[in-house]
Amino acid sequence: MTREEKATVIQDLTTQLGENSIIYLADISGMDAGTTSDLRRACFKANIKLAVVKNTLLAKAMEASEKEFGELPEVLKGNTSLMFSEVGNAPAKLIKNFRKKSNKPLLKGAFVEEAIYVGDETLDALVNIKSKEEMIGEIIGLLQSPAKNVISGLKSGGGKLAGILKTLSEK
């Protein structure tokens, strides 16, 4: 690979790192062709982009990026594959599900909405991350609950002011 080709690859990686807020680093080495093909197919179905990269080029792209990757450059040893996703826990769920059949891929680390996760032991924590939509749904549900209590209290008070006040004071 020429110096110009390396510079182009670094620039492309830097752009991808800048455009994505959910980045997983995984080790898929040692997987046979069939298993690798199954992983790529699963990534495609889950809308996860999978790319194998050279560690030195990825480290330079991370350095050139405006994001702070913390300890992630330190895990760039051996084979590294990048996983980009729109949903924070999608790659973690895919890895966990895929490992029911195989011992790979191994999670090296992840950058999820500016939070850094290092090591395969963080996989369960990443699986439990909620998306923005899930969090908004939970917040709306929590906010609706007190309003429903007040409305039911007003209805059960019989429409009389004393009954309404008594019901509301009990709640």
PDB file of N, CA, C and O in Angstrom, residues 24 48 83 87-98 107 122-129:
ATOM      1  N   TYR A  24     -18.233   0.178  17.491  1.00  0.00           N
ATOM      2  CA  TYR A  24     -17.774  -0.987  18.238  1.00  0.00           C
ATOM      3  C   TYR A  24     -16.492  -1.517  17.597  1.00  0.00           C
ATOM      4  O   TYR A  24     -16.366  -1.516  16.365  1.00  0.00           O
ATOM      5  N   ILE A  48     -26.118  -2.848  10.537  1.00  0.00           N
ATOM      6  CA  ILE A  48     -24.822  -2.576  11.154  1.00  0.00           C
ATOM      7  C   ILE A  48     -23.768  -2.714  10.071  1.00  0.00           C
ATOM      8  O   ILE A  48     -23.738  -3.717   9.355  1.00  0.00           O
ATOM      9  N   MET A  83     -17.596  -1.868  13.804  1.00  0.00           N
ATOM     10  CA  MET A  83     -19.035  -2.019  13.620  1.00  0.00           C
ATOM     11  C   MET A  83     -19.661  -0.653  13.871  1.00  0.00           C
ATOM     12  O   MET A  83     -19.493  -0.083  14.946  1.00  0.00           O
ATOM     13  N   VAL A  87     -28.184   2.383  16.314  1.00  0.00           N
ATOM     14  CA  VAL A  87     -28.763   2.036  17.610  1.00  0.00           C
ATOM     15  C   VAL A  87     -27.640   1.591  18.544  1.00  0.00           C
ATOM     16  O   VAL A  87     -26.848   0.717  18.203  1.00  0.00           O
ATOM     17  N   GLY A  88     -27.589   2.172  19.741  1.00  0.00           N
ATOM     18  CA  GLY A  88     -26.484   1.953  20.663  1.00  0.00           C
ATOM     19  C   GLY A  88     -26.239   0.523  21.079  1.00  0.00           C
ATOM     20  O   GLY A  88     -25.096   0.105  21.237  1.00  0.00           O
ATOM     21  N   ASN A  89     -27.296  -0.264  21.233  1.00  0.00           N
ATOM     22  CA  ASN A  89     -27.095  -1.624  21.718  1.00  0.00           C
ATOM     23  C   ASN A  89     -27.199  -2.685  20.627  1.00  0.00           C
ATOM     24  O   ASN A  89     -27.039  -3.868  20.901  1.00  0.00           O
ATOM     25  N   ALA A  90     -27.445  -2.301  19.392  1.00  0.00           N
ATOM     26  CA  ALA A  90     -27.629  -3.275  18.305  1.00  0.00           C
ATOM     27  C   ALA A  90     -26.388  -4.146  18.081  1.00  0.00           C
ATOM     28  O   ALA A  90     -26.509  -5.374  18.003  1.00  0.00           O
ATOM     29  N   PRO A  91     -25.175  -3.571  17.981  1.00  0.00           N
ATOM     30  CA  PRO A  91     -24.006  -4.445  17.800  1.00  0.00           C
ATOM     31  C   PRO A  91     -23.771  -5.370  18.999  1.00  0.00           C
ATOM     32  O   PRO A  91     -23.400  -6.530  18.823  1.00  0.00           O
ATOM     33  N   ALA A  92     -24.018  -4.889  20.205  1.00  0.00           N
ATOM     34  CA  ALA A  92     -23.837  -5.726  21.398  1.00  0.00           C
ATOM     35  C   ALA A  92     -24.809  -6.900  21.384  1.00  0.00           C
ATOM     36  O   ALA A  92     -24.435  -8.040  21.676  1.00  0.00           O
ATOM     37  N   LYS A  93     -26.063  -6.629  21.025  1.00  0.00           N
ATOM     38  CA  LYS A  93     -27.057  -7.700  20.944  1.00  0.00           C
ATOM     39  C   LYS A  93     -26.671  -8.706  19.866  1.00  0.00           C
ATOM     40  O   LYS A  93     -26.797  -9.914  20.058  1.00  0.00           O
ATOM     41  N   LEU A  94     -26.182  -8.200  18.720  1.00  0.00           N
ATOM     42  CA  LEU A  94     -25.776  -9.086  17.634  1.00  0.00           C
ATOM     43  C   LEU A  94     -24.613  -9.963  18.071  1.00  0.00           C
ATOM     44  O   LEU A  94     -24.616 -11.168  17.829  1.00  0.00           O
ATOM     45  N   ILE A  95     -23.608  -9.369  18.726  1.00  0.00           N
ATOM     46  CA  ILE A  95     -22.445 -10.133  19.191  1.00  0.00           C
ATOM     47  C   ILE A  95     -22.893 -11.197  20.193  1.00  0.00           C
ATOM     48  O   ILE A  95     -22.509 -12.367  20.098  1.00  0.00           O
ATOM     49  N   LYS A  96     -23.714 -10.813  21.145  1.00  0.00           N
ATOM     50  CA  LYS A  96     -24.166 -11.758  22.172  1.00  0.00           C
ATOM     51  C   LYS A  96     -24.961 -12.890  21.546  1.00  0.00           C
ATOM     52  O   LYS A  96     -24.774 -14.059  21.886  1.00  0.00           O
ATOM     53  N   ASN A  97     -25.842 -12.565  20.621  1.00  0.00           N
ATOM     54  CA  ASN A  97     -26.638 -13.580  19.947  1.00  0.00           C
ATOM     55  C   ASN A  97     -25.758 -14.489  19.087  1.00  0.00           C
ATOM     56  O   ASN A  97     -25.947 -15.703  19.064  1.00  0.00           O
ATOM     57  N   PHE A  98     -24.790 -13.897  18.402  1.00  0.00           N
ATOM     58  CA  PHE A  98     -23.917 -14.671  17.522  1.00  0.00           C
ATOM     59  C   PHE A  98     -23.049 -15.630  18.336  1.00  0.00           C
ATOM     60  O   PHE A  98     -22.700 -16.708  17.862  1.00  0.00           O
ATOM     61  N   LEU A 107     -15.660  -8.674  21.910  1.00  0.00           N
ATOM     62  CA  LEU A 107     -15.741  -7.220  21.986  1.00  0.00           C
ATOM     63  C   LEU A 107     -14.442  -6.671  22.553  1.00  0.00           C
ATOM     64  O   LEU A 107     -14.033  -7.049  23.643  1.00  0.00           O
ATOM     65  N   THR A 122     -17.740  -5.887  29.225  1.00  0.00           N
ATOM     66  CA  THR A 122     -18.732  -4.807  29.181  1.00  0.00           C
ATOM     67  C   THR A 122     -19.889  -5.115  28.221  1.00  0.00           C
ATOM     68  O   THR A 122     -20.802  -4.297  28.079  1.00  0.00           O
ATOM     69  N   LEU A 123     -19.868  -6.292  27.605  1.00  0.00           N
ATOM     70  CA  LEU A 123     -20.886  -6.644  26.609  1.00  0.00           C
ATOM     71  C   LEU A 123     -22.303  -6.607  27.197  1.00  0.00           C
ATOM     72  O   LEU A 123     -23.208  -6.050  26.585  1.00  0.00           O
ATOM     73  N   ASP A 124     -22.488  -7.168  28.390  1.00  0.00           N
ATOM     74  CA  ASP A 124     -23.827  -7.175  28.994  1.00  0.00           C
ATOM     75  C   ASP A 124     -24.323  -5.753  29.279  1.00  0.00           C
ATOM     76  O   ASP A 124     -25.502  -5.455  29.092  1.00  0.00           O
ATOM     77  N   ALA A 125     -23.421  -4.887  29.727  1.00  0.00           N
ATOM     78  CA  ALA A 125     -23.812  -3.486  29.972  1.00  0.00           C
ATOM     79  C   ALA A 125     -24.240  -2.822  28.674  1.00  0.00           C
ATOM     80  O   ALA A 125     -25.211  -2.057  28.651  1.00  0.00           O
ATOM     81  N   LEU A 126     -23.542  -3.120  27.586  1.00  0.00           N
ATOM     82  CA  LEU A 126     -23.879  -2.533  26.292  1.00  0.00           C
ATOM     83  C   LEU A 126     -25.204  -3.077  25.765  1.00  0.00           C
ATOM     84  O   LEU A 126     -25.969  -2.343  25.132  1.00  0.00           O
ATOM     85  N   VAL A 127     -25.489  -4.342  26.024  1.00  0.00           N
ATOM     86  CA  VAL A 127     -26.757  -4.931  25.582  1.00  0.00           C
ATOM     87  C   VAL A 127     -27.924  -4.210  26.253  1.00  0.00           C
ATOM     88  O   VAL A 127     -28.977  -3.999  25.654  1.00  0.00           O
ATOM     89  N   ASN A 128     -27.734  -3.784  27.497  1.00  0.00           N
ATOM     90  CA  ASN A 128     -28.805  -3.156  28.270  1.00  0.00           C
ATOM     91  C   ASN A 128     -28.968  -1.661  28.025  1.00  0.00           C
ATOM     92  O   ASN A 128     -29.860  -1.045  28.602  1.00  0.00           O
ATOM     93  N   ILE A 129     -28.114  -1.079  27.188  1.00  0.00           N
ATOM     94  CA  ILE A 129     -28.254   0.344  26.869  1.00  0.00           C
ATOM     95  C   ILE A 129     -29.574   0.553  26.139  1.00  0.00           C
ATOM     96  O   ILE A 129     -29.934  -0.215  25.253  1.00  0.00           O
TER      97      ILE A 129
END
